[in-house]
PDB file of C-alpha atoms and ligand atoms in Angstrom:
ATOM      1  CA  MET A   1     144.161 157.874 137.774  1.00  0.00           C
ATOM      2  CA  LEU A   2     140.699 158.315 136.317  1.00  0.00           C
ATOM      3  CA  GLN A   3     140.669 159.978 132.972  1.00  0.00           C
ATOM      4  CA  SER A   4     137.723 162.204 132.124  1.00  0.00           C
ATOM      5  CA  ARG A   5     136.004 161.239 128.859  1.00  0.00           C
ATOM      6  CA  VAL A   6     136.282 164.351 126.772  1.00  0.00           C
ATOM      7  CA  PRO A   7     134.643 163.782 123.362  1.00  0.00           C
ATOM      8  CA  ILE A   8     137.070 164.201 120.486  1.00  0.00           C
ATOM      9  CA  PRO A   9     135.820 167.193 118.497  1.00  0.00           C
ATOM     10  CA  HIS A  10     134.506 166.259 115.059  1.00  0.00           C
ATOM     11  CA  GLU A  11     136.629 168.093 112.556  1.00  0.00           C
ATOM     12  CA  PRO A  12     134.365 169.890 110.080  1.00  0.00           C
ATOM     13  CA  LEU A  13     135.051 169.020 106.453  1.00  0.00           C
ATOM     14  CA  PRO A  14     136.362 171.904 104.357  1.00  0.00           C
ATOM     15  CA  GLU A  15     133.387 171.405 102.045  1.00  0.00           C
ATOM     16  CA  ASP A  16     133.567 174.707 100.210  1.00  0.00           C
ATOM     17  CA  ALA A  17     137.282 174.327  99.478  1.00  0.00           C
ATOM     18  CA  LEU A  18     136.790 170.724  98.323  1.00  0.00           C
ATOM     19  CA  LEU A  19     133.947 171.703  96.015  1.00  0.00           C
ATOM     20  CA  GLU A  20     135.686 174.744  94.611  1.00  0.00           C
ATOM     21  CA  THR A  21     138.824 172.679  93.965  1.00  0.00           C
ATOM     22  CA  ALA A  22     136.876 169.959  92.152  1.00  0.00           C
ATOM     23  CA  ILE A  23     134.982 172.528  90.063  1.00  0.00           C
ATOM     24  CA  THR A  24     138.153 174.293  88.963  1.00  0.00           C
ATOM     25  CA  ALA A  25     139.834 170.965  88.170  1.00  0.00           C
ATOM     26  CA  GLY A  26     136.812 169.809  86.158  1.00  0.00           C
ATOM     27  CA  ARG A  27     136.568 173.046  84.200  1.00  0.00           C
ATOM     28  CA  LYS A  28     140.316 173.083  83.458  1.00  0.00           C
ATOM     29  CA  ALA A  29     140.258 169.481  82.235  1.00  0.00           C
ATOM     30  CA  GLY A  30     137.105 170.156  80.203  1.00  0.00           C
ATOM     31  CA  ALA A  31     138.782 173.101  78.474  1.00  0.00           C
ATOM     32  CA  LEU A  32     141.741 170.846  77.710  1.00  0.00           C
ATOM     33  CA  LEU A  33     139.452 168.246  76.121  1.00  0.00           C
ATOM     34  CA  LEU A  34     137.880 170.899  73.899  1.00  0.00           C
ATOM     35  CA  GLN A  35     141.358 172.062  72.909  1.00  0.00           C
ATOM     36  CA  TYR A  36     142.233 168.495  71.852  1.00  0.00           C
ATOM     37  CA  THR A  37     139.072 168.266  69.726  1.00  0.00           C
ATOM     38  CA  ALA A  38     140.297 171.370  67.880  1.00  0.00           C
ATOM     39  CA  ASP A  39     143.975 170.341  67.625  1.00  0.00           C
ATOM     40  CA  GLY A  40     143.639 166.553  67.132  1.00  0.00           C
ATOM     41  CA  PHE A  41     144.962 163.707  69.291  1.00  0.00           C
ATOM     42  CA  ARG A  42     146.641 160.305  69.163  1.00  0.00           C
ATOM     43  CA  ILE A  43     144.521 157.204  69.848  1.00  0.00           C
ATOM     44  CA  GLU A  44     145.687 153.926  71.377  1.00  0.00           C
ATOM     45  CA  TYR A  45     143.676 150.711  71.573  1.00  0.00           C
ATOM     46  CA  LYS A  46     143.244 148.854  74.883  1.00  0.00           C
ATOM     47  CA  ASN A  47     141.241 146.339  72.794  1.00  0.00           C
ATOM     48  CA  PRO A  48     139.580 146.752  69.355  1.00  0.00           C
ATOM     49  CA  ILE A  49     136.673 148.757  70.836  1.00  0.00           C
ATOM     50  CA  ASN A  50     138.277 150.181  73.996  1.00  0.00           C
ATOM     51  CA  LEU A  51     140.191 153.322  73.115  1.00  0.00           C
ATOM     52  CA  VAL A  52     142.332 155.728  75.052  1.00  0.00           C
ATOM     53  CA  THR A  53     143.590 159.026  73.702  1.00  0.00           C
ATOM     54  CA  GLU A  54     146.309 161.432  74.720  1.00  0.00           C
ATOM     55  CA  ALA A  55     143.452 163.698  75.820  1.00  0.00           C
ATOM     56  CA  ASP A  56     142.402 161.118  78.468  1.00  0.00           C
ATOM     57  CA  HIS A  57     145.932 161.134  79.913  1.00  0.00           C
ATOM     58  CA  ALA A  58     146.348 164.900  79.763  1.00  0.00           C
ATOM     59  CA  ALA A  59     142.966 165.571  81.385  1.00  0.00           C
ATOM     60  CA  GLU A  60     143.780 163.094  84.161  1.00  0.00           C
ATOM     61  CA  GLN A  61     147.125 164.748  84.840  1.00  0.00           C
ATOM     62  CA  CYS A  62     145.432 168.151  84.879  1.00  0.00           C
ATOM     63  CA  VAL A  63     142.804 167.084  87.458  1.00  0.00           C
ATOM     64  CA  ILE A  64     145.323 165.364  89.728  1.00  0.00           C
ATOM     65  CA  ASP A  65     147.822 168.230  89.562  1.00  0.00           C
ATOM     66  CA  HIS A  66     145.177 170.781  90.454  1.00  0.00           C
ATOM     67  CA  ILE A  67     143.711 168.828  93.375  1.00  0.00           C
ATOM     68  CA  ARG A  68     147.146 167.820  94.663  1.00  0.00           C
ATOM     69  CA  GLY A  69     148.214 171.479  94.614  1.00  0.00           C
ATOM     70  CA  ARG A  70     145.439 172.227  97.129  1.00  0.00           C
ATOM     71  CA  PHE A  71     145.378 168.930  99.061  1.00  0.00           C
ATOM     72  CA  PRO A  72     148.830 167.289  98.837  1.00  0.00           C
ATOM     73  CA  SER A  73     148.060 164.481 101.316  1.00  0.00           C
ATOM     74  CA  HIS A  74     144.913 163.185  99.593  1.00  0.00           C
ATOM     75  CA  ARG A  75     144.775 159.844  97.766  1.00  0.00           C
ATOM     76  CA  PHE A  76     143.650 159.297  94.162  1.00  0.00           C
ATOM     77  CA  LEU A  77     142.045 156.532  92.131  1.00  0.00           C
ATOM     78  CA  ALA A  78     142.053 157.540  88.481  1.00  0.00           C
ATOM     79  CA  GLU A  79     141.049 155.476  85.445  1.00  0.00           C
ATOM     80  CA  GLU A  80     144.248 155.695  83.434  1.00  0.00           C
ATOM     81  CA  ARG A  81     146.839 155.451  86.210  1.00  0.00           C
ATOM     82  CA  GLY A  82     144.960 153.440  88.828  1.00  0.00           C
ATOM     83  CA  SER A  83     145.631 154.031  92.488  1.00  0.00           C
ATOM     84  CA  VAL A  84     148.012 156.792  93.582  1.00  0.00           C
ATOM     85  CA  GLU A  85     148.495 156.782  97.342  1.00  0.00           C
ATOM     86  CA  PRO A  86     151.172 159.106  98.715  1.00  0.00           C
ATOM     87  CA  THR A  87     149.940 158.915 102.341  1.00  0.00           C
ATOM     88  CA  PRO A  88     147.197 157.327 104.349  1.00  0.00           C
ATOM     89  CA  SER A  89     144.383 159.830 104.137  1.00  0.00           C
ATOM     90  CA  PRO A  90     140.627 159.553 104.705  1.00  0.00           C
ATOM     91  CA  TYR A  91     140.137 161.409 101.414  1.00  0.00           C
ATOM     92  CA  LEU A  92     140.114 159.495  98.125  1.00  0.00           C
ATOM     93  CA  TRP A  93     139.451 161.338  94.870  1.00  0.00           C
ATOM     94  CA  ILE A  94     137.959 159.040  92.190  1.00  0.00           C
ATOM     95  CA  ILE A  95     138.453 160.414  88.715  1.00  0.00           C
ATOM     96  CA  ASP A  96     137.320 159.607  85.200  1.00  0.00           C
ATOM     97  CA  PRO A  97     139.130 162.280  83.204  1.00  0.00           C
ATOM     98  CA  LEU A  98     137.136 161.577  80.039  1.00  0.00           C
ATOM     99  CA  ASP A  99     133.947 159.577  80.347  1.00  0.00           C
ATOM    100  CA  GLY A 100     132.707 158.893  76.836  1.00  0.00           C
ATOM    101  CA  THR A 101     136.018 158.350  75.056  1.00  0.00           C
ATOM    102  CA  THR A 102     134.428 156.607  72.048  1.00  0.00           C
ATOM    103  CA  ASN A 103     132.088 159.569  71.556  1.00  0.00           C
ATOM    104  CA  PHE A 104     135.030 161.941  71.934  1.00  0.00           C
ATOM    105  CA  THR A 105     137.080 160.200  69.258  1.00  0.00           C
ATOM    106  CA  HIS A 106     134.164 160.416  66.809  1.00  0.00           C
ATOM    107  CA  GLY A 107     133.440 164.077  67.547  1.00  0.00           C
ATOM    108  CA  TYR A 108     130.072 163.132  69.089  1.00  0.00           C
ATOM    109  CA  PRO A 109     129.655 165.713  71.857  1.00  0.00           C
ATOM    110  CA  ALA A 110     128.555 163.482  74.749  1.00  0.00           C
ATOM    111  CA  TYR A 111     131.493 163.199  77.125  1.00  0.00           C
ATOM    112  CA  CYS A 112     132.547 164.722  80.407  1.00  0.00           C
ATOM    113  CA  VAL A 113     135.072 164.966  83.228  1.00  0.00           C
ATOM    114  CA  SER A 114     133.932 163.152  86.367  1.00  0.00           C
ATOM    115  CA  ILE A 115     135.398 163.852  89.807  1.00  0.00           C
ATOM    116  CA  GLY A 116     134.101 162.109  92.923  1.00  0.00           C
ATOM    117  CA  LEU A 117     135.371 162.229  96.478  1.00  0.00           C
ATOM    118  CA  GLU A 118     135.161 159.560  99.140  1.00  0.00           C
ATOM    119  CA  TYR A 119     135.696 160.497 102.770  1.00  0.00           C
ATOM    120  CA  LYS A 120     136.281 157.513 105.065  1.00  0.00           C
ATOM    121  CA  GLY A 121     134.870 155.217 102.391  1.00  0.00           C
ATOM    122  CA  ARG A 122     131.674 157.171 101.674  1.00  0.00           C
ATOM    123  CA  CYS A 123     131.112 159.192  98.490  1.00  0.00           C
ATOM    124  CA  ILE A 124     130.400 162.722  99.660  1.00  0.00           C
ATOM    125  CA  LEU A 125     131.056 164.949  96.655  1.00  0.00           C
ATOM    126  CA  GLY A 126     130.488 164.778  92.922  1.00  0.00           C
ATOM    127  CA  VAL A 127     131.441 167.202  90.166  1.00  0.00           C
ATOM    128  CA  ILE A 128     130.768 166.361  86.518  1.00  0.00           C
ATOM    129  CA  TYR A 129     131.525 168.802  83.735  1.00  0.00           C
ATOM    130  CA  ASP A 130     130.271 168.496  80.153  1.00  0.00           C
ATOM    131  CA  PRO A 131     132.425 170.959  78.207  1.00  0.00           C
ATOM    132  CA  SER A 132     130.458 170.671  74.940  1.00  0.00           C
ATOM    133  CA  ARG A 133     127.279 172.014  76.548  1.00  0.00           C
ATOM    134  CA  ASN A 134     129.036 173.923  79.335  1.00  0.00           C
ATOM    135  CA  GLU A 135     126.947 172.014  81.882  1.00  0.00           C
ATOM    136  CA  LEU A 136     128.401 171.689  85.364  1.00  0.00           C
ATOM    137  CA  PHE A 137     126.737 169.274  87.810  1.00  0.00           C
ATOM    138  CA  THR A 138     127.837 169.676  91.435  1.00  0.00           C
ATOM    139  CA  ALA A 139     126.767 167.911  94.603  1.00  0.00           C
ATOM    140  CA  ILE A 140     127.867 167.626  98.186  1.00  0.00           C
ATOM    141  CA  GLU A 141     126.231 165.258 100.622  1.00  0.00           C
ATOM    142  CA  GLN A 142     123.207 166.833 102.312  1.00  0.00           C
ATOM    143  CA  ARG A 143     123.602 170.086 100.421  1.00  0.00           C
ATOM    144  CA  GLY A 144     121.640 169.176  97.305  1.00  0.00           C
ATOM    145  CA  VAL A 145     122.722 169.194  93.704  1.00  0.00           C
ATOM    146  CA  GLN A 146     123.047 171.962  91.171  1.00  0.00           C
ATOM    147  CA  LEU A 147     123.282 172.227  87.417  1.00  0.00           C
ATOM    148  CA  ASN A 148     125.092 175.457  86.574  1.00  0.00           C
ATOM    149  CA  GLY A 149     124.128 176.781  90.016  1.00  0.00           C
ATOM    150  CA  ARG A 150     120.419 175.864  89.864  1.00  0.00           C
ATOM    151  CA  SER A 151     118.916 173.078  91.970  1.00  0.00           C
ATOM    152  CA  ILE A 152     117.806 169.999  90.067  1.00  0.00           C
ATOM    153  CA  HIS A 153     115.609 167.051  91.003  1.00  0.00           C
ATOM    154  CA  VAL A 154     114.762 163.636  89.618  1.00  0.00           C
ATOM    155  CA  SER A 155     111.575 163.193  87.563  1.00  0.00           C
ATOM    156  CA  GLU A 156     108.177 162.199  88.951  1.00  0.00           C
ATOM    157  CA  THR A 157     107.402 159.578  86.305  1.00  0.00           C
ATOM    158  CA  MET A 158     105.518 156.708  87.929  1.00  0.00           C
ATOM    159  CA  THR A 159     105.583 153.894  85.382  1.00  0.00           C
ATOM    160  CA  LEU A 160     108.000 152.218  82.975  1.00  0.00           C
ATOM    161  CA  ASP A 161     105.403 152.803  80.253  1.00  0.00           C
ATOM    162  CA  ASN A 162     106.014 156.546  80.602  1.00  0.00           C
ATOM    163  CA  SER A 163     109.757 156.333  81.219  1.00  0.00           C
ATOM    164  CA  LEU A 164     112.758 157.271  79.159  1.00  0.00           C
ATOM    165  CA  LEU A 165     115.510 154.870  80.207  1.00  0.00           C
ATOM    166  CA  VAL A 166     119.193 154.689  79.398  1.00  0.00           C
ATOM    167  CA  THR A 167     121.872 152.027  79.562  1.00  0.00           C
ATOM    168  CA  GLY A 168     125.351 151.215  78.324  1.00  0.00           C
ATOM    169  CA  PHE A 169     127.555 148.293  77.354  1.00  0.00           C
ATOM    170  CA  ALA A 170     130.978 147.354  78.635  1.00  0.00           C
ATOM    171  CA  TYR A 171     134.020 146.925  76.393  1.00  0.00           C
ATOM    172  CA  ASP A 172     133.966 143.130  76.768  1.00  0.00           C
ATOM    173  CA  ILE A 173     130.532 142.922  75.083  1.00  0.00           C
ATOM    174  CA  ARG A 174     131.996 140.620  72.417  1.00  0.00           C
ATOM    175  CA  GLU A 175     133.470 138.170  74.912  1.00  0.00           C
ATOM    176  CA  THR A 176     131.076 137.870  77.830  1.00  0.00           C
ATOM    177  CA  PRO A 177     127.577 136.375  77.987  1.00  0.00           C
ATOM    178  CA  ARG A 178     126.875 138.971  80.708  1.00  0.00           C
ATOM    179  CA  ASN A 179     126.714 141.647  78.026  1.00  0.00           C
ATOM    180  CA  ASN A 180     123.444 143.378  79.004  1.00  0.00           C
ATOM    181  CA  LEU A 181     121.771 142.635  75.661  1.00  0.00           C
ATOM    182  CA  ASP A 182     119.128 140.481  77.386  1.00  0.00           C
ATOM    183  CA  HIS A 183     118.142 143.361  79.696  1.00  0.00           C
ATOM    184  CA  PHE A 184     118.212 145.796  76.791  1.00  0.00           C
ATOM    185  CA  CYS A 185     115.672 143.662  74.858  1.00  0.00           C
ATOM    186  CA  LYS A 186     113.368 143.378  77.860  1.00  0.00           C
ATOM    187  CA  PHE A 187     113.356 147.119  78.608  1.00  0.00           C
ATOM    188  CA  ALA A 188     112.960 147.996  74.920  1.00  0.00           C
ATOM    189  CA  VAL A 189     109.400 146.654  74.966  1.00  0.00           C
ATOM    190  CA  LYS A 190     108.505 148.019  78.420  1.00  0.00           C
ATOM    191  CA  ALA A 191     109.767 151.607  78.383  1.00  0.00           C
ATOM    192  CA  GLN A 192     108.514 154.584  76.414  1.00  0.00           C
ATOM    193  CA  GLY A 193     112.026 155.009  75.057  1.00  0.00           C
ATOM    194  CA  LEU A 194     115.498 153.612  75.531  1.00  0.00           C
ATOM    195  CA  ARG A 195     118.838 155.349  74.876  1.00  0.00           C
ATOM    196  CA  ARG A 196     122.548 154.503  74.892  1.00  0.00           C
ATOM    197  CA  THR A 197     124.513 157.747  75.173  1.00  0.00           C
ATOM    198  CA  GLY A 198     128.031 156.356  75.743  1.00  0.00           C
ATOM    199  CA  SER A 199     128.779 158.273  78.945  1.00  0.00           C
ATOM    200  CA  ALA A 200     127.716 156.632  82.186  1.00  0.00           C
ATOM    201  CA  ALA A 201     128.619 159.710  84.234  1.00  0.00           C
ATOM    202  CA  LEU A 202     126.352 161.921  82.103  1.00  0.00           C
ATOM    203  CA  ASP A 203     123.623 159.263  82.226  1.00  0.00           C
ATOM    204  CA  LEU A 204     123.659 159.611  86.018  1.00  0.00           C
ATOM    205  CA  CYS A 205     123.528 163.415  85.779  1.00  0.00           C
ATOM    206  CA  TYR A 206     120.569 163.180  83.423  1.00  0.00           C
ATOM    207  CA  VAL A 207     118.693 160.933  85.861  1.00  0.00           C
ATOM    208  CA  ALA A 208     119.397 163.569  88.528  1.00  0.00           C
ATOM    209  CA  ALA A 209     118.085 166.316  86.238  1.00  0.00           C
ATOM    210  CA  GLY A 210     114.905 164.379  85.355  1.00  0.00           C
ATOM    211  CA  ARG A 211     115.927 164.021  81.701  1.00  0.00           C
ATOM    212  CA  PHE A 212     116.051 160.254  82.118  1.00  0.00           C
ATOM    213  CA  ASP A 213     113.820 158.376  84.550  1.00  0.00           C
ATOM    214  CA  GLY A 214     116.145 155.414  85.032  1.00  0.00           C
ATOM    215  CA  PHE A 215     119.574 154.018  84.153  1.00  0.00           C
ATOM    216  CA  TRP A 216     121.084 150.576  84.576  1.00  0.00           C
ATOM    217  CA  GLU A 217     124.370 149.036  83.540  1.00  0.00           C
ATOM    218  CA  VAL A 218     126.593 146.053  84.342  1.00  0.00           C
ATOM    219  CA  ARG A 219     130.380 146.001  84.665  1.00  0.00           C
ATOM    220  CA  LEU A 220     130.902 149.651  85.468  1.00  0.00           C
ATOM    221  CA  ASN A 221     134.006 150.880  87.277  1.00  0.00           C
ATOM    222  CA  PRO A 222     134.184 153.055  90.413  1.00  0.00           C
ATOM    223  CA  TRP A 223     135.263 156.106  88.379  1.00  0.00           C
ATOM    224  CA  ASP A 224     132.138 155.783  86.194  1.00  0.00           C
ATOM    225  CA  MET A 225     129.877 155.953  89.257  1.00  0.00           C
ATOM    226  CA  ALA A 226     131.572 157.849  92.115  1.00  0.00           C
ATOM    227  CA  ALA A 227     130.614 161.438  91.291  1.00  0.00           C
ATOM    228  CA  GLY A 228     127.320 160.577  89.600  1.00  0.00           C
ATOM    229  CA  SER A 229     126.116 158.521  92.548  1.00  0.00           C
ATOM    230  CA  VAL A 230     126.310 161.567  94.855  1.00  0.00           C
ATOM    231  CA  ILE A 231     124.594 163.676  92.193  1.00  0.00           C
ATOM    232  CA  VAL A 232     121.664 161.237  91.846  1.00  0.00           C
ATOM    233  CA  ARG A 233     121.345 160.740  95.619  1.00  0.00           C
ATOM    234  CA  GLU A 234     121.276 164.473  96.277  1.00  0.00           C
ATOM    235  CA  ALA A 235     118.671 164.954  93.541  1.00  0.00           C
ATOM    236  CA  GLY A 236     116.312 162.596  95.392  1.00  0.00           C
ATOM    237  CA  GLY A 237     116.990 159.491  93.308  1.00  0.00           C
ATOM    238  CA  ARG A 238     117.588 155.889  94.363  1.00  0.00           C
ATOM    239  CA  LEU A 239     120.733 153.833  93.675  1.00  0.00           C
ATOM    240  CA  THR A 240     121.066 150.084  94.133  1.00  0.00           C
ATOM    241  CA  ASP A 241     122.561 146.971  92.625  1.00  0.00           C
ATOM    242  CA  PHE A 242     120.288 144.577  90.706  1.00  0.00           C
ATOM    243  CA  SER A 243     119.169 142.848  93.903  1.00  0.00           C
ATOM    244  CA  GLY A 244     118.002 146.123  95.461  1.00  0.00           C
ATOM    245  CA  LYS A 245     120.928 146.480  97.886  1.00  0.00           C
ATOM    246  CA  ASP A 246     122.418 149.959  98.350  1.00  0.00           C
ATOM    247  CA  LEU A 247     124.872 150.794  95.593  1.00  0.00           C
ATOM    248  CA  SER A 248     128.554 150.069  96.070  1.00  0.00           C
ATOM    249  CA  ILE A 249     130.656 151.853  93.462  1.00  0.00           C
ATOM    250  CA  TYR A 250     133.009 148.843  93.646  1.00  0.00           C
ATOM    251  CA  GLY A 251     130.223 146.382  92.817  1.00  0.00           C
ATOM    252  CA  GLN A 252     129.959 146.866  89.021  1.00  0.00           C
ATOM    253  CA  GLU A 253     126.138 146.711  88.851  1.00  0.00           C
ATOM    254  CA  LEU A 254     124.098 149.867  88.999  1.00  0.00           C
ATOM    255  CA  VAL A 255     120.434 150.805  88.906  1.00  0.00           C
ATOM    256  CA  ALA A 256     119.724 154.521  89.296  1.00  0.00           C
ATOM    257  CA  SER A 257     116.243 155.960  89.083  1.00  0.00           C
ATOM    258  CA  ASN A 258     113.802 158.568  90.245  1.00  0.00           C
ATOM    259  CA  GLY A 259     112.757 156.104  92.971  1.00  0.00           C
ATOM    260  CA  GLN A 260     109.185 155.737  91.634  1.00  0.00           C
ATOM    261  CA  ILE A 261     110.076 153.236  88.905  1.00  0.00           C
ATOM    262  CA  HIS A 262     112.903 151.535  90.788  1.00  0.00           C
ATOM    263  CA  GLU A 263     111.048 148.391  91.882  1.00  0.00           C
ATOM    264  CA  ALA A 264     109.661 147.955  88.370  1.00  0.00           C
ATOM    265  CA  MET A 265     113.193 148.192  86.959  1.00  0.00           C
ATOM    266  CA  LEU A 266     114.481 145.609  89.459  1.00  0.00           C
ATOM    267  CA  THR A 267     111.625 143.263  88.506  1.00  0.00           C
ATOM    268  CA  VAL A 268     112.578 143.448  84.836  1.00  0.00           C
ATOM    269  CA  LEU A 269     116.293 142.977  85.614  1.00  0.00           C
ATOM    270  CA  ASN A 270     115.532 139.873  87.647  1.00  0.00           C
ATOM    271  CA  GLN A 271     113.123 138.260  85.174  1.00  0.00           C
ATOM    272  CA  GLU A 272     114.253 134.984  83.676  1.00  0.00           C
ATOM    273  CA  SER A 273     115.282 135.448  80.057  1.00  0.00           C
ATOM    274  CA  PRO A 274     113.014 133.501  77.679  1.00  0.00           C
ATOM    275  CA  GLN A 275     114.766 130.432  76.227  1.00  0.00           C
ATOM    276  CA  ALA A 276     115.787 130.847  72.589  1.00  0.00           C
TER     277      ALA A 276
HETATM  278  C1  LIG B   1     132.464 154.134  79.358  1.00  0.00           C
HETATM  279  C2  LIG B   1     131.206 154.961  79.229  1.00  0.00           C
HETATM  280  C3  LIG B   1     130.075 154.135  78.642  1.00  0.00           C
HETATM  281  C4  LIG B   1     129.813 152.889  79.449  1.00  0.00           C
HETATM  282  C5  LIG B   1     131.086 152.076  79.600  1.00  0.00           C
HETATM  283  C6  LIG B   1     132.181 152.935  80.217  1.00  0.00           C
HETATM  284  P1  LIG B   1     134.801 155.494  79.141  1.00  0.00           P
HETATM  285  O1  LIG B   1     133.503 154.892  79.965  1.00  0.00           O
HETATM  286  O2  LIG B   1     130.809 155.457  80.480  1.00  0.00           O
HETATM  287  O3  LIG B   1     128.860 154.848  78.615  1.00  0.00           O
HETATM  288  O4  LIG B   1     128.827 152.138  78.812  1.00  0.00           O
HETATM  289  O5  LIG B   1     130.791 150.985  80.431  1.00  0.00           O
HETATM  290  O6  LIG B   1     133.355 152.171  80.347  1.00  0.00           O
HETATM  291  O7  LIG B   1     135.615 154.342  78.717  1.00  0.00           O
HETATM  292  O8  LIG B   1     134.267 156.280  78.014  1.00  0.00           O
HETATM  293  O9  LIG B   1     135.457 156.311  80.209  1.00  0.00           O
HETATM  294 CA1  LIG B   2     134.143 155.864  82.127  1.00  0.00          CA
HETATM  295 CA1  LIG B   3     137.368 157.307  80.773  1.00  0.00          CA
END
């Protein structure tokens, strides 16, 4: 018997519920982090410069509990506990409960909660909350990006000469030759200014908001990039690896920019380092 080809209806994503859930989770975890800064916290050492605090663990639990309460079948990839997969689901929440732990432990107020969502392998939602400044960055694919409810956009800076750039260094900086110091030196003499804030997720938000013109880093993890990549994309920015290929959050290398200075950044990143 001939079967008629009826197209399978495309199930609309519950975008508003997903966003609202991520926002509430981010705000709750952010409030918890502030509470720990007031009350104090225990610190453990993953290596001499890679710290984790009880606040990291508590914030992670808080985010997962909240999201799981609304979406019990969804999967999670979270920095401190790794992959949590109760069922096969097209939804994967990618969470950094405290991005900027070193800053946090020193009372330097540059840290945030970062919550990204992949649907069928594509990052579609990003929520990043900076509790110290009460700044909430939210983005959903094709619906733009907001900072505290107002649309934001990348900068229009055209040249490296006029750019404020930012970067970061991984925790194995003492062990690996791929430590980013070579790139740092090259950009230091090409850019108008260069910063290292200590929170990759906020660095991405600041590119989206036009506060930075470009950001690069090596050896990042998916939870550093998931939410921020949607935020930069929706703000009109460009995201690639060092060879110019579209960003994969599983690929460690990241270049994020306003688009205008992207090729110039790639050129610098691919220059041979002068021999010592
Ligand atoms: C770190 C921060 C830092 C970056 C490191 C990350 P954590 O994350 O984002 O800016 O340079 O590569 O590991 O450990 O504070 O969540
Ligand atoms: Ca991080
Ligand atoms: Ca972290």
